[in-house]
Amino acid sequence: AQSVTQLDSQVPVFEEAPVELRCNYSSSVSVYLFWYVQYPNQGLQLLLKYLSGSTLVESINGFEAEFNKSQTSFHLRKPSVHISDTAEYFCAVTPGASSSASKIIFGSGTRLSIRP
Amino acid sequence: DAGITQSPRHKVTETGTPVTLRCHQTENHRYMYWYRQDPGHGLRLIHYSYGVKDTDKGEVSDGYSVSRSKTEDFLLTLESATSSQTSVYFCAISGGTPNTGELFFGEGSRLTVL
């Protein structure tokens, strides 16, 4: 069985400071990994994903995540955050061979709050 | 943005009444899902569909039923709502080409059961 652990439920940081949101997973098969972002009163939207290939993946708004197979982690980082990054972030894992997303497992979420 | 519409967006109802939430997509994606979101639990899958009239249970399916009579519509029904079903419900779709398991979400339906 798969599981996802987001180690921090809330992360407060100052604007322009770096941030890391931690995600660890467990799985007996190869996986696809995702980070989704949820802005207030909205649905989730994909931030970035790891399917295969380069272990470092980037988003268009400056976030990056690195797949670390030995540590079973997929931490999300940004070198300098902005007020607009205030949101809840969800890590998710799914078996790489599955054609549907029915087996995707979400972490419990990390609420990122940015202080001016 | 993926064309996913949920209705109603907000609903307050009383314990024991039936409730139906609707999800409508314009993307012609094969898979549709209903999730509920509760603080501290992330998203949990209620039911999903892999085609017209083809549905299956997720991890929290008790007290819920679904129907999919057309590719574009996926209905979630609470036959007799309970206070434990107060939650925010999200519809999602997947199955584009290539299919990487990425989910596209609707805006959510906030249900309060008094």
mmCIF file with all atom_site columns, C-alpha atoms in Angstrom:
data_model
loop_
_atom_site.group_PDB
_atom_site.id
_atom_site.type_symbol
_atom_site.label_atom_id
_atom_site.label_alt_id
_atom_site.label_comp_id
_atom_site.label_asym_id
_atom_site.label_entity_id
_atom_site.label_seq_id
_atom_site.pdbx_PDB_ins_code
_atom_site.Cartn_x
_atom_site.Cartn_y
_atom_site.Cartn_z
_atom_site.occupancy
_atom_site.B_iso_or_equiv
_atom_site.pdbx_formal_charge
_atom_site.auth_seq_id
_atom_site.auth_comp_id
_atom_site.auth_asym_id
_atom_site.auth_atom_id
_atom_site.pdbx_PDB_model_num
ATOM 1   C CA . ALA A 1 1   ? 0.000   0.000  0.000   1.00 0.00 ? 1   ALA A CA 1
ATOM 2   C CA . GLN A 1 2   ? 1.057   3.535  -0.636  1.00 0.00 ? 2   GLN A CA 1
ATOM 3   C CA . SER A 1 3   ? 1.165   6.391  1.812   1.00 0.00 ? 3   SER A CA 1
ATOM 4   C CA . VAL A 1 4   ? 2.191   10.024 1.778   1.00 0.00 ? 4   VAL A CA 1
ATOM 5   C CA . THR A 1 5   ? 3.376   12.067 4.731   1.00 0.00 ? 5   THR A CA 1
ATOM 6   C CA . GLN A 1 6   ? 3.618   15.816 4.751   1.00 0.00 ? 6   GLN A CA 1
ATOM 7   C CA . LEU A 1 7   ? 5.613   16.545 7.822   1.00 0.00 ? 7   LEU A CA 1
ATOM 8   C CA . ASP A 1 8   ? 4.451   20.107 8.423   1.00 0.00 ? 8   ASP A CA 1
ATOM 9   C CA . SER A 1 9   ? 0.811   21.137 8.592   1.00 0.00 ? 9   SER A CA 1
ATOM 10  C CA . GLN A 1 10  ? 1.694   24.837 8.608   1.00 0.00 ? 10  GLN A CA 1
ATOM 11  C CA . VAL A 1 11  ? 4.773   26.727 7.464   1.00 0.00 ? 11  VAL A CA 1
ATOM 12  C CA . PRO A 1 12  ? 5.002   30.477 8.134   1.00 0.00 ? 12  PRO A CA 1
ATOM 13  C CA . VAL A 1 13  ? 7.776   32.351 6.336   1.00 0.00 ? 13  VAL A CA 1
ATOM 14  C CA . PHE A 1 14  ? 8.673   35.942 5.594   1.00 0.00 ? 14  PHE A CA 1
ATOM 15  C CA . GLU A 1 15  ? 8.346   37.321 2.102   1.00 0.00 ? 15  GLU A CA 1
ATOM 16  C CA . GLU A 1 16  ? 11.449  36.783 -0.046  1.00 0.00 ? 16  GLU A CA 1
ATOM 17  C CA . ALA A 1 17  ? 12.714  34.052 2.296   1.00 0.00 ? 17  ALA A CA 1
ATOM 18  C CA . PRO A 1 18  ? 13.363  30.514 1.046   1.00 0.00 ? 18  PRO A CA 1
ATOM 19  C CA . VAL A 1 19  ? 10.951  27.720 1.873   1.00 0.00 ? 19  VAL A CA 1
ATOM 20  C CA . GLU A 1 20  ? 10.920  23.930 1.829   1.00 0.00 ? 20  GLU A CA 1
ATOM 21  C CA . LEU A 1 21  ? 7.766   21.862 2.151   1.00 0.00 ? 21  LEU A CA 1
ATOM 22  C CA . ARG A 1 22  ? 8.529   18.290 2.996   1.00 0.00 ? 22  ARG A CA 1
ATOM 23  C CA . CYS A 1 23  ? 6.931   15.183 1.538   1.00 0.00 ? 23  CYS A CA 1
ATOM 24  C CA . ASN A 1 24  ? 7.819   11.554 2.139   1.00 0.00 ? 24  ASN A CA 1
ATOM 25  C CA . TYR A 1 25  ? 6.106   8.583  0.583   1.00 0.00 ? 25  TYR A CA 1
ATOM 26  C CA . SER A 1 26  ? 6.105   4.829  0.799   1.00 0.00 ? 26  SER A CA 1
ATOM 27  C CA . SER A 1 27  ? 5.363   2.463  -2.045  1.00 0.00 ? 27  SER A CA 1
ATOM 28  C CA . SER A 1 28  ? 6.375   -1.004 -3.170  1.00 0.00 ? 28  SER A CA 1
ATOM 29  C CA . VAL A 1 29  ? 6.192   -0.063 -6.866  1.00 0.00 ? 29  VAL A CA 1
ATOM 30  C CA . SER A 1 30  ? 7.515   2.720  -9.014  1.00 0.00 ? 30  SER A CA 1
ATOM 31  C CA . VAL A 1 31  ? 5.527   5.896  -8.663  1.00 0.00 ? 31  VAL A CA 1
ATOM 32  C CA . TYR A 1 32  ? 4.522   9.175  -10.183 1.00 0.00 ? 32  TYR A CA 1
ATOM 33  C CA . LEU A 1 33  ? 4.738   12.104 -7.776  1.00 0.00 ? 33  LEU A CA 1
ATOM 34  C CA . PHE A 1 34  ? 2.821   15.369 -7.808  1.00 0.00 ? 34  PHE A CA 1
ATOM 35  C CA . TRP A 1 35  ? 2.542   18.631 -5.977  1.00 0.00 ? 35  TRP A CA 1
ATOM 36  C CA . TYR A 1 36  ? -0.815  20.377 -6.155  1.00 0.00 ? 36  TYR A CA 1
ATOM 37  C CA . VAL A 1 37  ? -1.581  23.887 -4.918  1.00 0.00 ? 37  VAL A CA 1
ATOM 38  C CA . GLN A 1 38  ? -4.911  25.125 -3.584  1.00 0.00 ? 38  GLN A CA 1
ATOM 39  C CA . TYR A 1 39  ? -5.503  28.856 -3.344  1.00 0.00 ? 39  TYR A CA 1
ATOM 40  C CA . PRO A 1 40  ? -8.264  30.045 -0.991  1.00 0.00 ? 40  PRO A CA 1
ATOM 41  C CA . ASN A 1 41  ? -11.753 29.000 -2.068  1.00 0.00 ? 41  ASN A CA 1
ATOM 42  C CA . GLN A 1 42  ? -10.512 27.234 -5.168  1.00 0.00 ? 42  GLN A CA 1
ATOM 43  C CA . GLY A 1 43  ? -9.936  23.694 -6.339  1.00 0.00 ? 43  GLY A CA 1
ATOM 44  C CA . LEU A 1 44  ? -6.529  22.096 -6.515  1.00 0.00 ? 44  LEU A CA 1
ATOM 45  C CA . GLN A 1 45  ? -4.304  22.675 -9.505  1.00 0.00 ? 45  GLN A CA 1
ATOM 46  C CA . LEU A 1 46  ? -1.148  20.913 -10.541 1.00 0.00 ? 46  LEU A CA 1
ATOM 47  C CA . LEU A 1 47  ? 2.072   22.681 -9.583  1.00 0.00 ? 47  LEU A CA 1
ATOM 48  C CA . LEU A 1 48  ? 4.598   20.143 -10.845 1.00 0.00 ? 48  LEU A CA 1
ATOM 49  C CA . LYS A 1 49  ? 5.069   16.432 -11.377 1.00 0.00 ? 49  LYS A CA 1
ATOM 50  C CA . TYR A 1 50  ? 7.713   13.755 -11.568 1.00 0.00 ? 50  TYR A CA 1
ATOM 51  C CA . LEU A 1 51  ? 7.057   10.899 -13.982 1.00 0.00 ? 51  LEU A CA 1
ATOM 52  C CA . SER A 1 52  ? 10.530  9.766  -15.011 1.00 0.00 ? 52  SER A CA 1
ATOM 53  C CA . GLY A 1 53  ? 13.852  11.118 -16.183 1.00 0.00 ? 53  GLY A CA 1
ATOM 54  C CA . SER A 1 54  ? 15.480  14.071 -14.442 1.00 0.00 ? 54  SER A CA 1
ATOM 55  C CA . THR A 1 55  ? 14.868  13.931 -10.724 1.00 0.00 ? 55  THR A CA 1
ATOM 56  C CA . LEU A 1 56  ? 14.628  17.726 -10.477 1.00 0.00 ? 56  LEU A CA 1
ATOM 57  C CA . VAL A 1 57  ? 11.376  19.177 -11.777 1.00 0.00 ? 57  VAL A CA 1
ATOM 58  C CA . GLU A 1 58  ? 10.373  22.815 -11.928 1.00 0.00 ? 58  GLU A CA 1
ATOM 59  C CA . SER A 1 59  ? 7.189   24.833 -12.120 1.00 0.00 ? 59  SER A CA 1
ATOM 60  C CA . ILE A 1 60  ? 6.598   28.010 -14.076 1.00 0.00 ? 60  ILE A CA 1
ATOM 61  C CA . ASN A 1 61  ? 6.382   30.153 -10.930 1.00 0.00 ? 61  ASN A CA 1
ATOM 62  C CA . GLY A 1 62  ? 9.768   29.277 -9.430  1.00 0.00 ? 62  GLY A CA 1
ATOM 63  C CA . PHE A 1 63  ? 9.017   26.176 -7.353  1.00 0.00 ? 63  PHE A CA 1
ATOM 64  C CA . GLU A 1 64  ? 11.083  23.034 -7.782  1.00 0.00 ? 64  GLU A CA 1
ATOM 65  C CA . ALA A 1 65  ? 10.989  19.547 -6.323  1.00 0.00 ? 65  ALA A CA 1
ATOM 66  C CA . GLU A 1 66  ? 13.547  16.783 -6.312  1.00 0.00 ? 66  GLU A CA 1
ATOM 67  C CA . PHE A 1 67  ? 12.699  13.101 -6.423  1.00 0.00 ? 67  PHE A CA 1
ATOM 68  C CA . ASN A 1 68  ? 14.977  11.239 -4.039  1.00 0.00 ? 68  ASN A CA 1
ATOM 69  C CA . LYS A 1 69  ? 14.378  7.523  -4.412  1.00 0.00 ? 69  LYS A CA 1
ATOM 70  C CA . SER A 1 70  ? 16.747  6.426  -1.648  1.00 0.00 ? 70  SER A CA 1
ATOM 71  C CA . GLN A 1 71  ? 15.074  8.719  0.877   1.00 0.00 ? 71  GLN A CA 1
ATOM 72  C CA . THR A 1 72  ? 11.604  8.270  -0.661  1.00 0.00 ? 72  THR A CA 1
ATOM 73  C CA . SER A 1 73  ? 11.113  12.017 -0.621  1.00 0.00 ? 73  SER A CA 1
ATOM 74  C CA . PHE A 1 74  ? 9.783   14.679 -2.967  1.00 0.00 ? 74  PHE A CA 1
ATOM 75  C CA . HIS A 1 75  ? 10.348  17.961 -1.143  1.00 0.00 ? 75  HIS A CA 1
ATOM 76  C CA . LEU A 1 76  ? 9.116   21.216 -2.641  1.00 0.00 ? 76  LEU A CA 1
ATOM 77  C CA . ARG A 1 77  ? 11.363  24.279 -2.535  1.00 0.00 ? 77  ARG A CA 1
ATOM 78  C CA . LYS A 1 78  ? 11.378  27.890 -3.579  1.00 0.00 ? 78  LYS A CA 1
ATOM 79  C CA . PRO A 1 79  ? 14.373  30.191 -3.064  1.00 0.00 ? 79  PRO A CA 1
ATOM 80  C CA . SER A 1 80  ? 12.302  33.355 -2.546  1.00 0.00 ? 80  SER A CA 1
ATOM 81  C CA . VAL A 1 81  ? 8.580   33.352 -1.785  1.00 0.00 ? 81  VAL A CA 1
ATOM 82  C CA . HIS A 1 82  ? 5.986   36.013 -2.554  1.00 0.00 ? 82  HIS A CA 1
ATOM 83  C CA . ILE A 1 83  ? 2.735   36.951 -0.903  1.00 0.00 ? 83  ILE A CA 1
ATOM 84  C CA . SER A 1 84  ? 0.934   35.359 -3.826  1.00 0.00 ? 84  SER A CA 1
ATOM 85  C CA . ASP A 1 85  ? 2.365   31.940 -2.852  1.00 0.00 ? 85  ASP A CA 1
ATOM 86  C CA . THR A 1 86  ? 0.074   31.856 0.175   1.00 0.00 ? 86  THR A CA 1
ATOM 87  C CA . ALA A 1 87  ? -1.882  28.639 -0.319  1.00 0.00 ? 87  ALA A CA 1
ATOM 88  C CA . GLU A 1 88  ? -2.180  25.045 0.776   1.00 0.00 ? 88  GLU A CA 1
ATOM 89  C CA . TYR A 1 89  ? 0.121   22.561 -0.896  1.00 0.00 ? 89  TYR A CA 1
ATOM 90  C CA . PHE A 1 90  ? -0.603  18.873 -1.323  1.00 0.00 ? 90  PHE A CA 1
ATOM 91  C CA . CYS A 1 91  ? 1.846   16.148 -2.185  1.00 0.00 ? 91  CYS A CA 1
ATOM 92  C CA . ALA A 1 92  ? 0.414   13.120 -3.987  1.00 0.00 ? 92  ALA A CA 1
ATOM 93  C CA . VAL A 1 93  ? 1.659   9.743  -5.208  1.00 0.00 ? 93  VAL A CA 1
ATOM 94  C CA . THR A 1 94  ? 0.238   7.225  -7.639  1.00 0.00 ? 94  THR A CA 1
ATOM 95  C CA . PRO A 1 95  ? 1.517   3.954  -9.117  1.00 0.00 ? 95  PRO A CA 1
ATOM 96  C CA . GLY A 1 96  ? 3.311   4.728  -12.346 1.00 0.00 ? 96  GLY A CA 1
ATOM 97  C CA . ALA A 1 97  ? 1.584   1.945  -14.246 1.00 0.00 ? 97  ALA A CA 1
ATOM 98  C CA . SER A 1 98  ? -1.987  2.931  -13.440 1.00 0.00 ? 98  SER A CA 1
ATOM 99  C CA . SER A 1 99  ? -4.093  4.414  -16.246 1.00 0.00 ? 99  SER A CA 1
ATOM 100 C CA . SER A 1 100 ? -6.539  6.053  -13.885 1.00 0.00 ? 100 SER A CA 1
ATOM 101 C CA . ALA A 1 101 ? -5.918  8.269  -10.918 1.00 0.00 ? 101 ALA A CA 1
ATOM 102 C CA . SER A 1 102 ? -8.083  6.112  -8.680  1.00 0.00 ? 102 SER A CA 1
ATOM 103 C CA . LYS A 1 103 ? -5.075  4.949  -6.719  1.00 0.00 ? 103 LYS A CA 1
ATOM 104 C CA . ILE A 1 104 ? -3.636  8.389  -6.125  1.00 0.00 ? 104 ILE A CA 1
ATOM 105 C CA . ILE A 1 105 ? -2.998  9.141  -2.471  1.00 0.00 ? 105 ILE A CA 1
ATOM 106 C CA . PHE A 1 106 ? -2.845  12.701 -1.165  1.00 0.00 ? 106 PHE A CA 1
ATOM 107 C CA . GLY A 1 107 ? -0.932  13.974 1.809   1.00 0.00 ? 107 GLY A CA 1
ATOM 108 C CA . SER A 1 108 ? -2.784  15.934 4.451   1.00 0.00 ? 108 SER A CA 1
ATOM 109 C CA . GLY A 1 109 ? -1.535  19.258 3.120   1.00 0.00 ? 109 GLY A CA 1
ATOM 110 C CA . THR A 1 110 ? 0.827   22.036 4.223   1.00 0.00 ? 110 THR A CA 1
ATOM 111 C CA . ARG A 1 111 ? -0.532  25.516 4.662   1.00 0.00 ? 111 ARG A CA 1
ATOM 112 C CA . LEU A 1 112 ? 2.073   28.075 3.560   1.00 0.00 ? 112 LEU A CA 1
ATOM 113 C CA . SER A 1 113 ? 1.556   31.551 4.973   1.00 0.00 ? 113 SER A CA 1
ATOM 114 C CA . ILE A 1 114 ? 3.742   34.417 3.861   1.00 0.00 ? 114 ILE A CA 1
ATOM 115 C CA . ARG A 1 115 ? 4.395   37.337 6.181   1.00 0.00 ? 115 ARG A CA 1
ATOM 116 C CA . PRO A 1 116 ? 5.312   40.742 4.704   1.00 0.00 ? 116 PRO A CA 1
ATOM 117 C CA . ASP B 2 1   ? -8.374  25.810 -17.439 1.00 0.00 ? 1   ASP B CA 1
ATOM 118 C CA . ALA B 2 2   ? -10.107 22.457 -17.685 1.00 0.00 ? 2   ALA B CA 1
ATOM 119 C CA . GLY B 2 3   ? -13.846 22.800 -18.242 1.00 0.00 ? 3   GLY B CA 1
ATOM 120 C CA . ILE B 2 4   ? -15.273 21.394 -15.022 1.00 0.00 ? 4   ILE B CA 1
ATOM 121 C CA . THR B 2 5   ? -18.382 22.828 -13.426 1.00 0.00 ? 5   THR B CA 1
ATOM 122 C CA . GLN B 2 6   ? -19.784 21.797 -10.078 1.00 0.00 ? 6   GLN B CA 1
ATOM 123 C CA . SER B 2 7   ? -23.258 22.587 -8.838  1.00 0.00 ? 7   SER B CA 1
ATOM 124 C CA . PRO B 2 8   ? -24.419 23.729 -6.435  1.00 0.00 ? 8   PRO B CA 1
ATOM 125 C CA . ARG B 2 9   ? -21.363 25.529 -5.104  1.00 0.00 ? 9   ARG B CA 1
ATOM 126 C CA . HIS B 2 10  ? -22.899 25.920 -1.664  1.00 0.00 ? 10  HIS B CA 1
ATOM 127 C CA . LYS B 2 11  ? -25.670 24.009 0.031   1.00 0.00 ? 11  LYS B CA 1
ATOM 128 C CA . VAL B 2 12  ? -27.101 23.866 3.525   1.00 0.00 ? 12  VAL B CA 1
ATOM 129 C CA . THR B 2 13  ? -29.417 20.994 4.311   1.00 0.00 ? 13  THR B CA 1
ATOM 130 C CA . GLU B 2 14  ? -30.836 19.116 7.240   1.00 0.00 ? 14  GLU B CA 1
ATOM 131 C CA . THR B 2 15  ? -29.966 15.674 8.530   1.00 0.00 ? 15  THR B CA 1
ATOM 132 C CA . GLY B 2 16  ? -31.872 12.946 6.757   1.00 0.00 ? 16  GLY B CA 1
ATOM 133 C CA . THR B 2 17  ? -32.549 14.807 3.522   1.00 0.00 ? 17  THR B CA 1
ATOM 134 C CA . PRO B 2 18  ? -31.243 13.617 0.155   1.00 0.00 ? 18  PRO B CA 1
ATOM 135 C CA . VAL B 2 19  ? -28.621 15.702 -1.623  1.00 0.00 ? 19  VAL B CA 1
ATOM 136 C CA . THR B 2 20  ? -27.264 15.474 -5.160  1.00 0.00 ? 20  THR B CA 1
ATOM 137 C CA . LEU B 2 21  ? -24.126 17.206 -6.351  1.00 0.00 ? 21  LEU B CA 1
ATOM 138 C CA . ARG B 2 22  ? -23.443 17.515 -10.050 1.00 0.00 ? 22  ARG B CA 1
ATOM 139 C CA . CYS B 2 23  ? -20.179 17.586 -11.947 1.00 0.00 ? 23  CYS B CA 1
ATOM 140 C CA . HIS B 2 24  ? -20.115 18.533 -15.609 1.00 0.00 ? 24  HIS B CA 1
ATOM 141 C CA . GLN B 2 25  ? -17.024 18.402 -17.831 1.00 0.00 ? 25  GLN B CA 1
ATOM 142 C CA . THR B 2 26  ? -16.429 19.625 -21.358 1.00 0.00 ? 26  THR B CA 1
ATOM 143 C CA . GLU B 2 27  ? -13.056 17.879 -21.848 1.00 0.00 ? 27  GLU B CA 1
ATOM 144 C CA . ASN B 2 28  ? -14.370 14.449 -22.889 1.00 0.00 ? 28  ASN B CA 1
ATOM 145 C CA . HIS B 2 29  ? -12.068 12.830 -20.336 1.00 0.00 ? 29  HIS B CA 1
ATOM 146 C CA . ARG B 2 30  ? -12.702 9.181  -19.538 1.00 0.00 ? 30  ARG B CA 1
ATOM 147 C CA . TYR B 2 31  ? -12.219 9.258  -15.783 1.00 0.00 ? 31  TYR B CA 1
ATOM 148 C CA . MET B 2 32  ? -14.203 11.276 -13.255 1.00 0.00 ? 32  MET B CA 1
ATOM 149 C CA . TYR B 2 33  ? -13.837 11.350 -9.492  1.00 0.00 ? 33  TYR B CA 1
ATOM 150 C CA . TRP B 2 34  ? -15.539 12.658 -6.386  1.00 0.00 ? 34  TRP B CA 1
ATOM 151 C CA . TYR B 2 35  ? -13.372 13.623 -3.414  1.00 0.00 ? 35  TYR B CA 1
ATOM 152 C CA . ARG B 2 36  ? -14.138 15.123 -0.074  1.00 0.00 ? 36  ARG B CA 1
ATOM 153 C CA . GLN B 2 37  ? -11.761 17.500 1.662   1.00 0.00 ? 37  GLN B CA 1
ATOM 154 C CA . ASP B 2 38  ? -11.651 17.787 5.431   1.00 0.00 ? 38  ASP B CA 1
ATOM 155 C CA . PRO B 2 39  ? -9.071  19.543 7.629   1.00 0.00 ? 39  PRO B CA 1
ATOM 156 C CA . GLY B 2 40  ? -6.171  17.249 8.481   1.00 0.00 ? 40  GLY B CA 1
ATOM 157 C CA . HIS B 2 41  ? -7.232  14.573 6.015   1.00 0.00 ? 41  HIS B CA 1
ATOM 158 C CA . GLY B 2 42  ? -6.239  16.015 2.670   1.00 0.00 ? 42  GLY B CA 1
ATOM 159 C CA . LEU B 2 43  ? -8.440  14.670 -0.103  1.00 0.00 ? 43  LEU B CA 1
ATOM 160 C CA . ARG B 2 44  ? -10.144 11.303 0.151   1.00 0.00 ? 44  ARG B CA 1
ATOM 161 C CA . LEU B 2 45  ? -11.682 9.495  -2.783  1.00 0.00 ? 45  LEU B CA 1
ATOM 162 C CA . ILE B 2 46  ? -15.401 8.739  -2.482  1.00 0.00 ? 46  ILE B CA 1
ATOM 163 C CA . HIS B 2 47  ? -16.222 7.162  -5.852  1.00 0.00 ? 47  HIS B CA 1
ATOM 164 C CA . TYR B 2 48  ? -14.868 7.285  -9.334  1.00 0.00 ? 48  TYR B CA 1
ATOM 165 C CA . SER B 2 49  ? -15.972 6.433  -12.852 1.00 0.00 ? 49  SER B CA 1
ATOM 166 C CA . TYR B 2 50  ? -13.964 4.940  -15.700 1.00 0.00 ? 50  TYR B CA 1
ATOM 167 C CA . GLY B 2 51  ? -16.693 5.275  -18.312 1.00 0.00 ? 51  GLY B CA 1
ATOM 168 C CA . VAL B 2 52  ? -20.422 5.696  -18.859 1.00 0.00 ? 52  VAL B CA 1
ATOM 169 C CA . LYS B 2 53  ? -22.242 3.537  -16.311 1.00 0.00 ? 53  LYS B CA 1
ATOM 170 C CA . ASP B 2 54  ? -18.901 2.209  -15.014 1.00 0.00 ? 54  ASP B CA 1
ATOM 171 C CA . THR B 2 55  ? -18.188 3.259  -11.447 1.00 0.00 ? 55  THR B CA 1
ATOM 172 C CA . ASP B 2 56  ? -16.271 1.983  -8.455  1.00 0.00 ? 56  ASP B CA 1
ATOM 173 C CA . LYS B 2 57  ? -15.839 2.759  -4.785  1.00 0.00 ? 57  LYS B CA 1
ATOM 174 C CA . GLY B 2 58  ? -13.101 4.781  -3.214  1.00 0.00 ? 58  GLY B CA 1
ATOM 175 C CA . GLU B 2 59  ? -11.846 4.719  0.364   1.00 0.00 ? 59  GLU B CA 1
ATOM 176 C CA . VAL B 2 60  ? -14.797 6.618  1.921   1.00 0.00 ? 60  VAL B CA 1
ATOM 177 C CA . SER B 2 61  ? -17.802 5.452  -0.109  1.00 0.00 ? 61  SER B CA 1
ATOM 178 C CA . ASP B 2 62  ? -20.224 4.570  2.706   1.00 0.00 ? 62  ASP B CA 1
ATOM 179 C CA . GLY B 2 63  ? -23.321 6.766  2.584   1.00 0.00 ? 63  GLY B CA 1
ATOM 180 C CA . TYR B 2 64  ? -22.686 7.903  -0.992  1.00 0.00 ? 64  TYR B CA 1
ATOM 181 C CA . SER B 2 65  ? -23.786 6.713  -4.398  1.00 0.00 ? 65  SER B CA 1
ATOM 182 C CA . VAL B 2 66  ? -22.889 7.904  -7.889  1.00 0.00 ? 66  VAL B CA 1
ATOM 183 C CA . SER B 2 67  ? -24.185 7.728  -11.405 1.00 0.00 ? 67  SER B CA 1
ATOM 184 C CA . ARG B 2 68  ? -22.751 8.491  -14.805 1.00 0.00 ? 68  ARG B CA 1
ATOM 185 C CA . SER B 2 69  ? -25.249 8.301  -17.654 1.00 0.00 ? 69  SER B CA 1
ATOM 186 C CA . LYS B 2 70  ? -23.247 10.543 -19.998 1.00 0.00 ? 70  LYS B CA 1
ATOM 187 C CA . THR B 2 71  ? -19.537 11.087 -20.484 1.00 0.00 ? 71  THR B CA 1
ATOM 188 C CA . GLU B 2 72  ? -19.810 14.681 -19.338 1.00 0.00 ? 72  GLU B CA 1
ATOM 189 C CA . ASP B 2 73  ? -21.871 14.271 -16.168 1.00 0.00 ? 73  ASP B CA 1
ATOM 190 C CA . PHE B 2 74  ? -21.064 12.561 -12.865 1.00 0.00 ? 74  PHE B CA 1
ATOM 191 C CA . LEU B 2 75  ? -23.557 12.814 -10.016 1.00 0.00 ? 75  LEU B CA 1
ATOM 192 C CA . LEU B 2 76  ? -22.867 12.261 -6.333  1.00 0.00 ? 76  LEU B CA 1
ATOM 193 C CA . THR B 2 77  ? -25.870 11.458 -4.147  1.00 0.00 ? 77  THR B CA 1
ATOM 194 C CA . LEU B 2 78  ? -26.182 11.413 -0.401  1.00 0.00 ? 78  LEU B CA 1
ATOM 195 C CA . GLU B 2 79  ? -29.351 9.393  0.136   1.00 0.00 ? 79  GLU B CA 1
ATOM 196 C CA . SER B 2 80  ? -29.817 10.592 3.720   1.00 0.00 ? 80  SER B CA 1
ATOM 197 C CA . ALA B 2 81  ? -27.362 13.289 4.704   1.00 0.00 ? 81  ALA B CA 1
ATOM 198 C CA . THR B 2 82  ? -25.644 13.165 8.095   1.00 0.00 ? 82  THR B CA 1
ATOM 199 C CA . SER B 2 83  ? -23.618 15.788 9.924   1.00 0.00 ? 83  SER B CA 1
ATOM 200 C CA . SER B 2 84  ? -20.440 13.769 9.292   1.00 0.00 ? 84  SER B CA 1
ATOM 201 C CA . GLN B 2 85  ? -20.936 14.463 5.593   1.00 0.00 ? 85  GLN B CA 1
ATOM 202 C CA . THR B 2 86  ? -20.455 18.182 6.111   1.00 0.00 ? 86  THR B CA 1
ATOM 203 C CA . SER B 2 87  ? -17.448 18.812 3.921   1.00 0.00 ? 87  SER B CA 1
ATOM 204 C CA . VAL B 2 88  ? -16.150 20.387 0.748   1.00 0.00 ? 88  VAL B CA 1
ATOM 205 C CA . TYR B 2 89  ? -16.646 18.092 -2.223  1.00 0.00 ? 89  TYR B CA 1
ATOM 206 C CA . PHE B 2 90  ? -14.439 18.225 -5.274  1.00 0.00 ? 90  PHE B CA 1
ATOM 207 C CA . CYS B 2 91  ? -14.990 16.697 -8.647  1.00 0.00 ? 91  CYS B CA 1
ATOM 208 C CA . ALA B 2 92  ? -11.932 15.853 -10.715 1.00 0.00 ? 92  ALA B CA 1
ATOM 209 C CA . ILE B 2 93  ? -11.227 14.417 -14.138 1.00 0.00 ? 93  ILE B CA 1
ATOM 210 C CA . SER B 2 94  ? -8.296  12.689 -15.771 1.00 0.00 ? 94  SER B CA 1
ATOM 211 C CA . GLY B 2 95  ? -7.530  10.739 -18.910 1.00 0.00 ? 95  GLY B CA 1
ATOM 212 C CA . GLY B 2 96  ? -6.144  13.160 -21.405 1.00 0.00 ? 96  GLY B CA 1
ATOM 213 C CA . THR B 2 97  ? -3.525  12.166 -23.921 1.00 0.00 ? 97  THR B CA 1
ATOM 214 C CA . PRO B 2 98  ? -0.953  11.259 -22.808 1.00 0.00 ? 98  PRO B CA 1
ATOM 215 C CA . ASN B 2 99  ? -2.520  10.087 -19.573 1.00 0.00 ? 99  ASN B CA 1
ATOM 216 C CA . THR B 2 100 ? -0.118  10.747 -16.720 1.00 0.00 ? 100 THR B CA 1
ATOM 217 C CA . GLY B 2 101 ? -2.631  10.454 -13.925 1.00 0.00 ? 101 GLY B CA 1
ATOM 218 C CA . GLU B 2 102 ? -2.810  14.224 -13.564 1.00 0.00 ? 102 GLU B CA 1
ATOM 219 C CA . LEU B 2 103 ? -6.083  15.369 -12.058 1.00 0.00 ? 103 LEU B CA 1
ATOM 220 C CA . PHE B 2 104 ? -8.019  18.484 -13.021 1.00 0.00 ? 104 PHE B CA 1
ATOM 221 C CA . PHE B 2 105 ? -10.313 19.757 -10.296 1.00 0.00 ? 105 PHE B CA 1
ATOM 222 C CA . GLY B 2 106 ? -13.545 21.686 -10.156 1.00 0.00 ? 106 GLY B CA 1
ATOM 223 C CA . GLU B 2 107 ? -14.042 24.641 -7.837  1.00 0.00 ? 107 GLU B CA 1
ATOM 224 C CA . GLY B 2 108 ? -15.692 22.601 -5.092  1.00 0.00 ? 108 GLY B CA 1
ATOM 225 C CA . SER B 2 109 ? -19.121 22.316 -3.490  1.00 0.00 ? 109 SER B CA 1
ATOM 226 C CA . ARG B 2 110 ? -19.411 23.241 0.162   1.00 0.00 ? 110 ARG B CA 1
ATOM 227 C CA . LEU B 2 111 ? -22.069 21.154 1.897   1.00 0.00 ? 111 LEU B CA 1
ATOM 228 C CA . THR B 2 112 ? -23.285 21.832 5.414   1.00 0.00 ? 112 THR B CA 1
ATOM 229 C CA . VAL B 2 113 ? -25.572 19.289 7.069   1.00 0.00 ? 113 VAL B CA 1
ATOM 230 C CA . LEU B 2 114 ? -27.344 20.646 10.142  1.00 0.00 ? 114 LEU B CA 1
#
